[in-house]
C-alpha cells in the first residue's frame, strides 16, 4: 500500500462517498427532471437504471480505484498498459470540470437563498413574489456570478486542507442531519391538500410516457446522482482501505442516494399541486416551491436557514469530490503541487461557471443546439459523457481487467464471500454496457 492518504474510518468511507453522491442532484435536479419527464414513468426507469446499471458501474469504478490506489489515468494504465479505454479518464476530467462549472451556479443560488433566509427575505411573500425573486436574482449578472465565485472559493478552501480532514469531518456531521430534516419536510408535505395528487404523479406511472427521451433523461440523472461514469468514485475508491467492503458499500451508497431523491420528490410534488404550480417548471422548480413550504411551517425562518445551510454542505461535499478528479490528475500525472492543482481547477471552474451563471441573463440568447450554456453543460455532461464513461468503465472491468483482480476486489482480498458474484459480473460485462449503449443511442435518436 502506498503512502497516499486513506479514509480513516469505515464510516468515513460511506459518509464521504454518500457525500459525493447526495447533493443538488437529488434535491434540485431529480424533482425537476421527474417533473419534466412525466413523474412516475421517469421514476420507474430511473430506479431500473440505478439498480441494474448504476450499481454495477459503481462497483467497476471501485474495483479499478481500490486495486491500484492511483488516479484514474494511471490506474487504467496500470491494469492494462496501452489500453485505449484509458481515455475514459480524459472524459472524466472534462466532464467533471463541466459539471463543477454549472453545479457551482446552482450552489450559488443556494447561497443566495441562504442569505435571503437569514436576512428574512424569504418570508411573507405571495407565490408570484417568490417566482419574481428567483427570476430577478438569476437575471442579475452581478449577483449570481458573485455567488458562483464565492461558492468556488469555499470549495477551494476545503480542498486545500486535504482529503480526510476536509471531507470526512464535514460529511460525517452534515449528512445525517440533512436526512432527518428531509424526513420532517416529507411528513409535512403528506398533509398538504393536494398530497394525493402529488404522490400519484410521482408513484403512479403512465407507461405510455416512457419514451427514449425519458429513458435517456433517467439514465443521465441516475449517473449524475450517483456521481458515476466520470471516475469520481474511482478516485475516491483509490483512497479506500483493503478492508472496505466494496459490494456492500456500493449498494448502501446507491440505496441512500435513491432514498434522498425519492424523499425530495415526496416533499416537492404534493407542494407543486397544492400551490398550483407546474411540475415541468425546470431548474427553478425547487427554488420556487421550497420558500412556500417553509412559509407554511411553524418556525419557518429557522427551517429555511437550516435547510439551505445543509444544502450548501451537501453541495460542497459533491463539488469536492468532482474537483478531486482533475486535482488528483494534475498532481499525479503532471507533478503539480496540490495547491497549484487546486488553484487551476478553481480558475477553470470560475471561468466557465461565470459563463453558465450569465446564461440566465445577459447571455440568455447565446444558444448552441438550441440550449443556453448552462443547459448545454448540464445536458452534454450528464446525458452524453457520463453514459459513455459508464460503458467504457464497465467494459474495462468486465472484459479487460484480469478476472482474478476483479474477484479479489469483489471479495475484499478474500475476506468475504460474495454470493452474488456471478450476477454482478454478468451485469458489469453484459447488462451495463449493452443497456447503457442502447438507451444512449435511442435517446439521441441515432437508432
Ligand atoms: N452526485 C452529485 C449530486 O447528485 O449532486 C453530483 C456529482 C458529484 C456528479 C460528483 C458527478 C460527480 F463526479
Tab-separated table of C-alpha atoms and ligand atoms in Angstrom, residues 17-30 46 61 92 95-96 99-100 102-103 221-233 257 314-315 317-323 325 382 386, ligand 1:
chain	number	residue	atom	x	y	z
A	17	UNK	CA	-18.994	8.563	-0.853
A	18	UNK	CA	-22.577	9.350	0.105
A	19	UNK	CA	-21.413	12.939	0.496
A	20	UNK	CA	-20.310	12.875	-3.121
A	21	UNK	CA	-23.491	11.221	-4.338
A	22	UNK	CA	-26.038	13.160	-2.310
A	23	UNK	CA	-26.253	16.763	-3.360
A	24	UNK	CA	-28.116	19.082	-5.661
A	25	UNK	CA	-28.590	16.128	-7.993
A	26	UNK	CA	-31.050	14.605	-5.541
A	27	UNK	CA	-32.747	17.640	-4.144
A	28	UNK	CA	-32.742	20.051	-7.070
A	29	UNK	CA	-32.199	18.024	-10.255
A	30	UNK	CA	-34.232	14.887	-9.507
A	46	UNK	CA	-34.712	5.808	-13.002
A	61	UNK	CA	-15.165	2.077	-10.572
A	92	UNK	CA	-13.900	12.201	-16.649
A	95	UNK	CA	-16.991	16.154	-17.623
A	96	UNK	CA	-16.088	16.872	-14.013
A	99	UNK	CA	-20.316	19.730	-14.038
A	100	UNK	CA	-18.372	21.736	-11.483
A	102	UNK	CA	-22.771	24.682	-13.813
A	103	UNK	CA	-23.209	22.997	-10.439
A	221	UNK	CA	-29.972	11.542	-13.878
A	222	UNK	CA	-29.037	8.173	-12.328
A	223	UNK	CA	-25.400	8.598	-13.307
A	224	UNK	CA	-25.313	12.229	-12.280
A	225	UNK	CA	-26.899	11.491	-8.938
A	226	UNK	CA	-24.608	8.565	-8.170
A	227	UNK	CA	-21.536	10.530	-9.369
A	228	UNK	CA	-20.873	7.786	-11.921
A	229	UNK	CA	-19.115	7.466	-15.244
A	230	UNK	CA	-16.545	10.189	-14.768
A	231	UNK	CA	-14.134	8.302	-12.500
A	232	UNK	CA	-15.131	10.300	-9.443
A	233	UNK	CA	-15.883	7.229	-7.376
A	257	UNK	CA	-28.838	8.266	-2.652
A	314	UNK	CA	-24.404	18.733	0.635
A	315	UNK	CA	-23.355	20.672	-2.466
A	317	UNK	CA	-19.242	17.580	-0.431
A	318	UNK	CA	-20.246	16.846	-4.038
A	319	UNK	CA	-18.106	19.554	-5.619
A	320	UNK	CA	-15.145	18.474	-3.518
A	321	UNK	CA	-15.452	15.008	-4.982
A	322	UNK	CA	-15.757	16.158	-8.576
A	323	UNK	CA	-12.820	18.547	-8.132
A	325	UNK	CA	-10.751	14.098	-10.267
A	382	UNK	CA	-24.979	14.106	-17.804
A	386	UNK	CA	-21.406	10.066	-18.175
B	1	LIG	N1	-23.897	13.233	-7.403
B	1	LIG	C1	-23.881	14.646	-7.190
B	1	LIG	C2	-25.267	15.113	-6.880
B	1	LIG	O1	-26.215	14.333	-7.005
B	1	LIG	O2	-25.445	16.259	-6.532
B	1	LIG	C3	-23.299	15.368	-8.371
B	1	LIG	C4	-21.977	14.836	-8.820
B	1	LIG	C5	-20.920	14.722	-7.922
B	1	LIG	C6	-21.818	14.462	-10.132
B	1	LIG	C7	-19.698	14.233	-8.346
B	1	LIG	C8	-20.592	13.982	-10.555
B	1	LIG	C9	-19.542	13.873	-9.663
B	1	LIG	F1	-18.405	13.442	-10.052
